[in-house]
Amino acid sequence: MPSDDVVRDTIAAIATPSGRAGIGVVRLSGARVPQIAALLLGKLPEPRRATYAVFRDARGERIDEGIALFFPAPASYTGEAVLELQGHGGPVVMQALLGACLDAGARLAEPGEFTRRAFLEGKLDLAQAEAVADLIDAASREAARSALRSLAGEFSAAISALGAELIELRALTEAMLDFPEEEVDSLHREDAVARLARVSAALDTVIAKSRQGSLLRTGIHVVLAGRPNVGKSSLLNRLAGEERAIVTPVPGTTRDALREPVQIEGVPLIVVDTAGLRQSVDEVERLGIERTQRELRGADLVLAIFEAGQEATGLEELATGAARIDVYNKTDLVPGFAAPAGAVAVSAKTGEGLDRLRKAILEAAGWYSTGESVFLAREQFFAEELRLAQVALAGLTGEFTPDDLLGEIFARFCIGK
Ligand SMILES: Nc1nc2c(ncn2[C@@H]2O[C@H](COP(=O)(O)OP(=O)(O)OP(=O)(O)O)[C@@H](O)[C@H]2O)c(=O)[nH]1
Ligand SMILES: [Mg+2]
């Protein structure tokens, strides 16, 4: 959307977290920034130079002193004139400074509004704007790295490359349709087929990478389930690298579900230890087992834990739709134990087999480390693809014309996020 169509309010917000800190930042964006700066600072700081200033309210009373940074349009985060006021990071000072900005004619920014303006001004595309939020929310280094790659435009570039391929393919195909008598020879047809296969493969890659990105953002729910005393809590402690859950030789030790954040190769997991599954007359234990069932229903992956050398029964019918790995624990007690195909043998006591288990968890969760970039794209993109597919189908019946399509897309951007 062209920016000169709209005269936007000038917005202001405290950009740093609430609470006490060495420094707090109030950020402003919009056309009135120069006037507001004149009121608050008595001057407009030189562009892009850290400028010491006294911050004053409308009556000229000192609020704080600190550093002011002025970024004239369009070379700023939002593309508009931006002013950043770095003061002392206390809640009273920050509120007073924000209040002075509002008194001087700014309005309180809505959540994400600075980034939305950056998007509207063409500073970021939609994928990049979302990457900003993902970077801030990143729960692991790997997630942050992926968000940063999307922010740098890698995801957008991959999508544009696909778009360019499709345009060429369309041109080729329409040439064949329009000039059949030119005898666009079979060479061209084969070329078109090869191109389509290439586009399709590239699209699969983008989708696979985006799926991994989605795992990075939400974390994978891994539930440990098994009969009492098989070593579920011991395994949780091993995976967490800390003594989080109580471990005793008494069957029925764990009564409640215990969730621990764990990272494997930078991938965030929520590992859930549960009460051992058995028929119990004990009221507390029964309630615990009910919780286990609930956790199983919400799992992405279930580790069904058995004891090496013991009969592997009791977990045939876990109430879960999640992927499952059978794990045989306490291999240290059964020298030479070999797990059945597809299962993993471990010893929570010695740590034996834990690396294999970690790898199996990542694989079962759909994560494979390619060493390539992962895209932190949102499910929304898949929703958008589905919507476009629907529009394409509707186009066949004349419900949608290309003009409607443009209108649709345009409207979507105006509503914005
Ligand atoms: N030798 C050996 N003992 C283990 C191993 N893992 C766990 N244990 C022991 O088995 C007993 C039960 O371990 P827990 O981790 O409490 O088992 P749990 O499955 O959480 O048991 P509940 O909470 O009662 O369902 C404890 O005495 C542990 O020390 C292992 O790999 N080898
Ligand atoms: Mg336990």
PDB file of N, CA and C in Angstrom, residues 220-301:
ATOM      1  N   ILE A 220       8.282 -29.620  21.316  1.00  0.00           N
ATOM      2  CA  ILE A 220       7.692 -30.935  21.091  1.00  0.00           C
ATOM      3  C   ILE A 220       7.332 -31.540  22.445  1.00  0.00           C
ATOM      4  N   HIS A 221       6.073 -31.975  22.587  1.00  0.00           N
ATOM      5  CA  HIS A 221       5.629 -32.584  23.842  1.00  0.00           C
ATOM      6  C   HIS A 221       5.955 -34.064  23.862  1.00  0.00           C
ATOM      7  N   VAL A 222       6.910 -34.437  24.699  1.00  0.00           N
ATOM      8  CA  VAL A 222       7.327 -35.833  24.794  1.00  0.00           C
ATOM      9  C   VAL A 222       6.866 -36.376  26.140  1.00  0.00           C
ATOM     10  N   VAL A 223       6.019 -37.407  26.112  1.00  0.00           N
ATOM     11  CA  VAL A 223       5.482 -37.953  27.364  1.00  0.00           C
ATOM     12  C   VAL A 223       6.123 -39.313  27.654  1.00  0.00           C
ATOM     13  N   LEU A 224       6.639 -39.463  28.885  1.00  0.00           N
ATOM     14  CA  LEU A 224       7.207 -40.731  29.331  1.00  0.00           C
ATOM     15  C   LEU A 224       6.098 -41.531  29.990  1.00  0.00           C
ATOM     16  N   ALA A 225       5.822 -42.731  29.465  1.00  0.00           N
ATOM     17  CA  ALA A 225       4.757 -43.538  30.053  1.00  0.00           C
ATOM     18  C   ALA A 225       5.262 -44.957  30.282  1.00  0.00           C
ATOM     19  N   GLY A 226       4.716 -45.599  31.285  1.00  0.00           N
ATOM     20  CA  GLY A 226       5.118 -46.972  31.543  1.00  0.00           C
ATOM     21  C   GLY A 226       4.585 -47.438  32.880  1.00  0.00           C
ATOM     22  N   ARG A 227       4.838 -48.719  33.186  1.00  0.00           N
ATOM     23  CA  ARG A 227       4.389 -49.257  34.458  1.00  0.00           C
ATOM     24  C   ARG A 227       5.242 -48.660  35.574  1.00  0.00           C
ATOM     25  N   PRO A 228       4.787 -48.731  36.807  1.00  0.00           N
ATOM     26  CA  PRO A 228       5.562 -48.162  37.907  1.00  0.00           C
ATOM     27  C   PRO A 228       6.957 -48.767  37.973  1.00  0.00           C
ATOM     28  N   ASN A 229       7.916 -47.934  38.369  1.00  0.00           N
ATOM     29  CA  ASN A 229       9.260 -48.390  38.697  1.00  0.00           C
ATOM     30  C   ASN A 229      10.147 -48.750  37.506  1.00  0.00           C
ATOM     31  N   VAL A 230       9.685 -48.510  36.274  1.00  0.00           N
ATOM     32  CA  VAL A 230      10.517 -48.878  35.126  1.00  0.00           C
ATOM     33  C   VAL A 230      11.648 -47.882  34.915  1.00  0.00           C
ATOM     34  N   GLY A 231      11.555 -46.707  35.597  1.00  0.00           N
ATOM     35  CA  GLY A 231      12.647 -45.726  35.483  1.00  0.00           C
ATOM     36  C   GLY A 231      12.280 -44.482  34.686  1.00  0.00           C
ATOM     37  N   LYS A 232      10.989 -44.143  34.651  1.00  0.00           N
ATOM     38  CA  LYS A 232      10.537 -42.950  33.905  1.00  0.00           C
ATOM     39  C   LYS A 232      11.159 -41.686  34.490  1.00  0.00           C
ATOM     40  N   SER A 233      11.068 -41.559  35.808  1.00  0.00           N
ATOM     41  CA  SER A 233      11.591 -40.345  36.448  1.00  0.00           C
ATOM     42  C   SER A 233      13.107 -40.273  36.301  1.00  0.00           C
ATOM     43  N   SER A 234      13.765 -41.430  36.374  1.00  0.00           N
ATOM     44  CA  SER A 234      15.218 -41.449  36.204  1.00  0.00           C
ATOM     45  C   SER A 234      15.592 -40.975  34.797  1.00  0.00           C
ATOM     46  N   LEU A 235      14.804 -41.372  33.807  1.00  0.00           N
ATOM     47  CA  LEU A 235      15.070 -40.953  32.428  1.00  0.00           C
ATOM     48  C   LEU A 235      14.827 -39.459  32.236  1.00  0.00           C
ATOM     49  N   LEU A 236      13.759 -38.965  32.872  1.00  0.00           N
ATOM     50  CA  LEU A 236      13.513 -37.523  32.791  1.00  0.00           C
ATOM     51  C   LEU A 236      14.722 -36.766  33.334  1.00  0.00           C
ATOM     52  N   ASN A 237      15.207 -37.219  34.489  1.00  0.00           N
ATOM     53  CA  ASN A 237      16.357 -36.548  35.092  1.00  0.00           C
ATOM     54  C   ASN A 237      17.572 -36.596  34.170  1.00  0.00           C
ATOM     55  N   ARG A 238      17.781 -37.730  33.506  1.00  0.00           N
ATOM     56  CA  ARG A 238      18.884 -37.865  32.564  1.00  0.00           C
ATOM     57  C   ARG A 238      18.735 -36.873  31.411  1.00  0.00           C
ATOM     58  N   LEU A 239      17.533 -36.816  30.844  1.00  0.00           N
ATOM     59  CA  LEU A 239      17.294 -35.924  29.698  1.00  0.00           C
ATOM     60  C   LEU A 239      17.424 -34.466  30.115  1.00  0.00           C
ATOM     61  N   ALA A 240      16.960 -34.160  31.343  1.00  0.00           N
ATOM     62  CA  ALA A 240      17.016 -32.778  31.817  1.00  0.00           C
ATOM     63  C   ALA A 240      18.418 -32.413  32.302  1.00  0.00           C
ATOM     64  N   GLY A 241      19.243 -33.451  32.589  1.00  0.00           N
ATOM     65  CA  GLY A 241      20.581 -33.184  33.098  1.00  0.00           C
ATOM     66  C   GLY A 241      20.566 -32.695  34.532  1.00  0.00           C
ATOM     67  N   GLU A 242      19.452 -32.910  35.227  1.00  0.00           N
ATOM     68  CA  GLU A 242      19.318 -32.445  36.607  1.00  0.00           C
ATOM     69  C   GLU A 242      18.400 -33.393  37.351  1.00  0.00           C
ATOM     70  N   GLU A 243      18.520 -33.424  38.668  1.00  0.00           N
ATOM     71  CA  GLU A 243      17.627 -34.262  39.464  1.00  0.00           C
ATOM     72  C   GLU A 243      16.309 -33.518  39.671  1.00  0.00           C
ATOM     73  N   ARG A 244      15.415 -33.594  38.719  1.00  0.00           N
ATOM     74  CA  ARG A 244      14.157 -32.862  38.821  1.00  0.00           C
ATOM     75  C   ARG A 244      13.071 -33.685  39.504  1.00  0.00           C
ATOM     76  N   ALA A 245      12.958 -34.948  39.101  1.00  0.00           N
ATOM     77  CA  ALA A 245      11.869 -35.777  39.620  1.00  0.00           C
ATOM     78  C   ALA A 245      12.405 -36.670  40.739  1.00  0.00           C
ATOM     79  N   ILE A 246      11.529 -36.991  41.676  1.00  0.00           N
ATOM     80  CA  ILE A 246      11.915 -37.882  42.776  1.00  0.00           C
ATOM     81  C   ILE A 246      11.995 -39.314  42.264  1.00  0.00           C
ATOM     82  N   VAL A 247      13.109 -39.968  42.605  1.00  0.00           N
ATOM     83  CA  VAL A 247      13.326 -41.359  42.206  1.00  0.00           C
ATOM     84  C   VAL A 247      13.483 -42.196  43.476  1.00  0.00           C
ATOM     85  N   THR A 248      12.670 -43.246  43.598  1.00  0.00           N
ATOM     86  CA  THR A 248      12.849 -44.186  44.714  1.00  0.00           C
ATOM     87  C   THR A 248      12.563 -45.593  44.208  1.00  0.00           C
ATOM     88  N   PRO A 249      13.001 -46.609  44.956  1.00  0.00           N
ATOM     89  CA  PRO A 249      12.706 -47.987  44.545  1.00  0.00           C
ATOM     90  C   PRO A 249      11.237 -48.352  44.781  1.00  0.00           C
ATOM     91  N   VAL A 250      10.460 -47.430  45.350  1.00  0.00           N
ATOM     92  CA  VAL A 250       9.061 -47.743  45.649  1.00  0.00           C
ATOM     93  C   VAL A 250       8.196 -47.534  44.402  1.00  0.00           C
ATOM     94  N   PRO A 251       7.510 -48.574  43.924  1.00  0.00           N
ATOM     95  CA  PRO A 251       6.629 -48.384  42.761  1.00  0.00           C
ATOM     96  C   PRO A 251       5.505 -47.407  43.124  1.00  0.00           C
ATOM     97  N   GLY A 252       5.185 -46.503  42.212  1.00  0.00           N
ATOM     98  CA  GLY A 252       4.123 -45.527  42.499  1.00  0.00           C
ATOM     99  C   GLY A 252       4.676 -44.261  43.141  1.00  0.00           C
ATOM    100  N   THR A 253       5.961 -43.984  42.909  1.00  0.00           N
ATOM    101  CA  THR A 253       6.569 -42.783  43.503  1.00  0.00           C
ATOM    102  C   THR A 253       5.981 -41.519  42.885  1.00  0.00           C
ATOM    103  N   THR A 254       5.928 -41.468  41.561  1.00  0.00           N
ATOM    104  CA  THR A 254       5.449 -40.264  40.883  1.00  0.00           C
ATOM    105  C   THR A 254       3.933 -40.259  40.895  1.00  0.00           C
ATOM    106  N   ARG A 255       3.374 -39.149  41.411  1.00  0.00           N
ATOM    107  CA  ARG A 255       1.917 -39.055  41.532  1.00  0.00           C
ATOM    108  C   ARG A 255       1.345 -38.047  40.554  1.00  0.00           C
ATOM    109  N   ASP A 256       2.168 -37.077  40.188  1.00  0.00           N
ATOM    110  CA  ASP A 256       1.674 -35.965  39.387  1.00  0.00           C
ATOM    111  C   ASP A 256       2.494 -35.892  38.100  1.00  0.00           C
ATOM    112  N   ALA A 257       1.920 -35.282  37.075  1.00  0.00           N
ATOM    113  CA  ALA A 257       2.695 -35.085  35.853  1.00  0.00           C
ATOM    114  C   ALA A 257       3.674 -33.941  36.085  1.00  0.00           C
ATOM    115  N   LEU A 258       4.917 -34.159  35.679  1.00  0.00           N
ATOM    116  CA  LEU A 258       5.963 -33.153  35.881  1.00  0.00           C
ATOM    117  C   LEU A 258       6.546 -32.775  34.522  1.00  0.00           C
ATOM    118  N   ARG A 259       6.482 -31.485  34.200  1.00  0.00           N
ATOM    119  CA  ARG A 259       6.968 -31.053  32.887  1.00  0.00           C
ATOM    120  C   ARG A 259       8.312 -30.377  33.005  1.00  0.00           C
ATOM    121  N   GLU A 260       9.237 -30.760  32.159  1.00  0.00           N
ATOM    122  CA  GLU A 260      10.557 -30.145  32.164  1.00  0.00           C
ATOM    123  C   GLU A 260      10.940 -29.700  30.761  1.00  0.00           C
ATOM    124  N   PRO A 261      11.341 -28.435  30.616  1.00  0.00           N
ATOM    125  CA  PRO A 261      11.858 -28.019  29.304  1.00  0.00           C
ATOM    126  C   PRO A 261      13.239 -28.618  29.092  1.00  0.00           C
ATOM    127  N   VAL A 262      13.456 -29.222  27.943  1.00  0.00           N
ATOM    128  CA  VAL A 262      14.732 -29.863  27.616  1.00  0.00           C
ATOM    129  C   VAL A 262      15.071 -29.478  26.184  1.00  0.00           C
ATOM    130  N   GLN A 263      16.344 -29.268  25.902  1.00  0.00           N
ATOM    131  CA  GLN A 263      16.730 -29.009  24.517  1.00  0.00           C
ATOM    132  C   GLN A 263      17.610 -30.135  24.001  1.00  0.00           C
ATOM    133  N   ILE A 264      17.317 -30.592  22.795  1.00  0.00           N
ATOM    134  CA  ILE A 264      18.215 -31.532  22.138  1.00  0.00           C
ATOM    135  C   ILE A 264      18.675 -30.868  20.852  1.00  0.00           C
ATOM    136  N   GLU A 265      19.969 -30.659  20.717  1.00  0.00           N
ATOM    137  CA  GLU A 265      20.535 -29.964  19.550  1.00  0.00           C
ATOM    138  C   GLU A 265      19.803 -28.659  19.274  1.00  0.00           C
ATOM    139  N   GLY A 266      19.441 -27.960  20.329  1.00  0.00           N
ATOM    140  CA  GLY A 266      18.797 -26.661  20.145  1.00  0.00           C
ATOM    141  C   GLY A 266      17.308 -26.759  19.861  1.00  0.00           C
ATOM    142  N   VAL A 267      16.776 -27.981  19.755  1.00  0.00           N
ATOM    143  CA  VAL A 267      15.340 -28.130  19.529  1.00  0.00           C
ATOM    144  C   VAL A 267      14.631 -28.197  20.888  1.00  0.00           C
ATOM    145  N   PRO A 268      13.643 -27.351  21.103  1.00  0.00           N
ATOM    146  CA  PRO A 268      13.001 -27.338  22.417  1.00  0.00           C
ATOM    147  C   PRO A 268      11.982 -28.459  22.574  1.00  0.00           C
ATOM    148  N   LEU A 269      12.079 -29.186  23.681  1.00  0.00           N
ATOM    149  CA  LEU A 269      11.097 -30.225  24.004  1.00  0.00           C
ATOM    150  C   LEU A 269      10.500 -29.895  25.360  1.00  0.00           C
ATOM    151  N   ILE A 270       9.280 -30.335  25.570  1.00  0.00           N
ATOM    152  CA  ILE A 270       8.724 -30.357  26.908  1.00  0.00           C
ATOM    153  C   ILE A 270       8.614 -31.830  27.255  1.00  0.00           C
ATOM    154  N   VAL A 271       9.446 -32.301  28.176  1.00  0.00           N
ATOM    155  CA  VAL A 271       9.407 -33.712  28.545  1.00  0.00           C
ATOM    156  C   VAL A 271       8.522 -33.846  29.786  1.00  0.00           C
ATOM    157  N   VAL A 272       7.572 -34.783  29.708  1.00  0.00           N
ATOM    158  CA  VAL A 272       6.598 -34.936  30.791  1.00  0.00           C
ATOM    159  C   VAL A 272       6.781 -36.296  31.461  1.00  0.00           C
ATOM    160  N   ASP A 273       7.109 -36.263  32.755  1.00  0.00           N
ATOM    161  CA  ASP A 273       7.183 -37.495  33.554  1.00  0.00           C
ATOM    162  C   ASP A 273       5.785 -37.740  34.123  1.00  0.00           C
ATOM    163  N   THR A 274       5.381 -38.998  34.178  1.00  0.00           N
ATOM    164  CA  THR A 274       4.006 -39.278  34.612  1.00  0.00           C
ATOM    165  C   THR A 274       3.970 -40.374  35.665  1.00  0.00           C
ATOM    166  N   ALA A 275       2.808 -40.488  36.295  1.00  0.00           N
ATOM    167  CA  ALA A 275       2.585 -41.565  37.249  1.00  0.00           C
ATOM    168  C   ALA A 275       2.535 -42.887  36.491  1.00  0.00           C
ATOM    169  N   GLY A 276       3.175 -43.934  37.064  1.00  0.00           N
ATOM    170  CA  GLY A 276       3.211 -45.244  36.430  1.00  0.00           C
ATOM    171  C   GLY A 276       1.806 -45.814  36.255  1.00  0.00           C
ATOM    172  N   LEU A 277       1.593 -46.512  35.129  1.00  0.00           N
ATOM    173  CA  LEU A 277       0.264 -47.023  34.815  1.00  0.00           C
ATOM    174  C   LEU A 277       0.057 -48.394  35.447  1.00  0.00           C
ATOM    175  N   ARG A 278      -0.938 -48.511  36.300  1.00  0.00           N
ATOM    176  CA  ARG A 278      -1.340 -49.814  36.866  1.00  0.00           C
ATOM    177  C   ARG A 278      -2.709 -49.619  37.507  1.00  0.00           C
ATOM    178  N   GLN A 279      -3.373 -50.717  37.805  1.00  0.00           N
ATOM    179  CA  GLN A 279      -4.616 -50.651  38.562  1.00  0.00           C
ATOM    180  C   GLN A 279      -4.248 -50.285  39.984  1.00  0.00           C
ATOM    181  N   SER A 280      -4.837 -49.229  40.500  1.00  0.00           N
ATOM    182  CA  SER A 280      -4.476 -48.839  41.858  1.00  0.00           C
ATOM    183  C   SER A 280      -5.714 -48.540  42.679  1.00  0.00           C
ATOM    184  N   VAL A 281      -5.662 -48.880  43.949  1.00  0.00           N
ATOM    185  CA  VAL A 281      -6.782 -48.565  44.839  1.00  0.00           C
ATOM    186  C   VAL A 281      -6.511 -47.265  45.574  1.00  0.00           C
ATOM    187  N   ASP A 282      -5.250 -46.835  45.502  1.00  0.00           N
ATOM    188  CA  ASP A 282      -4.869 -45.602  46.188  1.00  0.00           C
ATOM    189  C   ASP A 282      -5.463 -44.409  45.438  1.00  0.00           C
ATOM    190  N   GLU A 283      -6.234 -43.573  46.167  1.00  0.00           N
ATOM    191  CA  GLU A 283      -6.950 -42.449  45.560  1.00  0.00           C
ATOM    192  C   GLU A 283      -5.993 -41.486  44.849  1.00  0.00           C
ATOM    193  N   VAL A 284      -4.914 -41.109  45.533  1.00  0.00           N
ATOM    194  CA  VAL A 284      -3.966 -40.149  44.960  1.00  0.00           C
ATOM    195  C   VAL A 284      -3.333 -40.730  43.693  1.00  0.00           C
ATOM    196  N   GLU A 285      -2.921 -41.982  43.783  1.00  0.00           N
ATOM    197  CA  GLU A 285      -2.272 -42.608  42.635  1.00  0.00           C
ATOM    198  C   GLU A 285      -3.243 -42.706  41.451  1.00  0.00           C
ATOM    199  N   ARG A 286      -4.513 -43.019  41.765  1.00  0.00           N
ATOM    200  CA  ARG A 286      -5.517 -43.122  40.711  1.00  0.00           C
ATOM    201  C   ARG A 286      -5.664 -41.793  39.975  1.00  0.00           C
ATOM    202  N   LEU A 287      -5.709 -40.705  40.752  1.00  0.00           N
ATOM    203  CA  LEU A 287      -5.812 -39.377  40.145  1.00  0.00           C
ATOM    204  C   LEU A 287      -4.583 -39.081  39.278  1.00  0.00           C
ATOM    205  N   GLY A 288      -3.423 -39.514  39.789  1.00  0.00           N
ATOM    206  CA  GLY A 288      -2.181 -39.339  39.029  1.00  0.00           C
ATOM    207  C   GLY A 288      -2.252 -40.071  37.698  1.00  0.00           C
ATOM    208  N   ILE A 289      -2.790 -41.280  37.724  1.00  0.00           N
ATOM    209  CA  ILE A 289      -2.887 -42.087  36.502  1.00  0.00           C
ATOM    210  C   ILE A 289      -3.852 -41.431  35.502  1.00  0.00           C
ATOM    211  N   GLU A 290      -4.917 -40.819  36.055  1.00  0.00           N
ATOM    212  CA  GLU A 290      -5.825 -40.069  35.174  1.00  0.00           C
ATOM    213  C   GLU A 290      -5.086 -38.953  34.457  1.00  0.00           C
ATOM    214  N   ARG A 291      -4.195 -38.291  35.198  1.00  0.00           N
ATOM    215  CA  ARG A 291      -3.395 -37.219  34.581  1.00  0.00           C
ATOM    216  C   ARG A 291      -2.492 -37.770  33.492  1.00  0.00           C
ATOM    217  N   THR A 292      -1.928 -38.955  33.756  1.00  0.00           N
ATOM    218  CA  THR A 292      -1.081 -39.583  32.742  1.00  0.00           C
ATOM    219  C   THR A 292      -1.873 -39.739  31.445  1.00  0.00           C
ATOM    220  N   GLN A 293      -3.122 -40.219  31.583  1.00  0.00           N
ATOM    221  CA  GLN A 293      -3.956 -40.411  30.389  1.00  0.00           C
ATOM    222  C   GLN A 293      -4.175 -39.094  29.660  1.00  0.00           C
ATOM    223  N   ARG A 294      -4.366 -38.040  30.455  1.00  0.00           N
ATOM    224  CA  ARG A 294      -4.592 -36.726  29.839  1.00  0.00           C
ATOM    225  C   ARG A 294      -3.340 -36.271  29.089  1.00  0.00           C
ATOM    226  N   GLU A 295      -2.184 -36.453  29.699  1.00  0.00           N
ATOM    227  CA  GLU A 295      -0.929 -36.059  29.055  1.00  0.00           C
ATOM    228  C   GLU A 295      -0.733 -36.833  27.751  1.00  0.00           C
ATOM    229  N   LEU A 296      -1.104 -38.110  27.787  1.00  0.00           N
ATOM    230  CA  LEU A 296      -0.932 -38.950  26.596  1.00  0.00           C
ATOM    231  C   LEU A 296      -1.760 -38.412  25.434  1.00  0.00           C
ATOM    232  N   ARG A 297      -2.954 -37.922  25.760  1.00  0.00           N
ATOM    233  CA  ARG A 297      -3.819 -37.403  24.691  1.00  0.00           C
ATOM    234  C   ARG A 297      -3.221 -36.157  24.049  1.00  0.00           C
ATOM    235  N   GLY A 298      -2.455 -35.371  24.821  1.00  0.00           N
ATOM    236  CA  GLY A 298      -1.881 -34.138  24.279  1.00  0.00           C
ATOM    237  C   GLY A 298      -0.453 -34.285  23.777  1.00  0.00           C
ATOM    238  N   ALA A 299       0.044 -35.521  23.701  1.00  0.00           N
ATOM    239  CA  ALA A 299       1.461 -35.716  23.369  1.00  0.00           C
ATOM    240  C   ALA A 299       1.727 -35.608  21.878  1.00  0.00           C
ATOM    241  N   ASP A 300       2.926 -35.138  21.528  1.00  0.00           N
ATOM    242  CA  ASP A 300       3.402 -35.242  20.143  1.00  0.00           C
ATOM    243  C   ASP A 300       4.142 -36.551  19.955  1.00  0.00           C
ATOM    244  N   LEU A 301       4.750 -37.009  21.035  1.00  0.00           N
ATOM    245  CA  LEU A 301       5.563 -38.220  20.979  1.00  0.00           C
ATOM    246  C   LEU A 301       5.488 -38.896  22.339  1.00  0.00           C
TER     247      LEU A 301
END
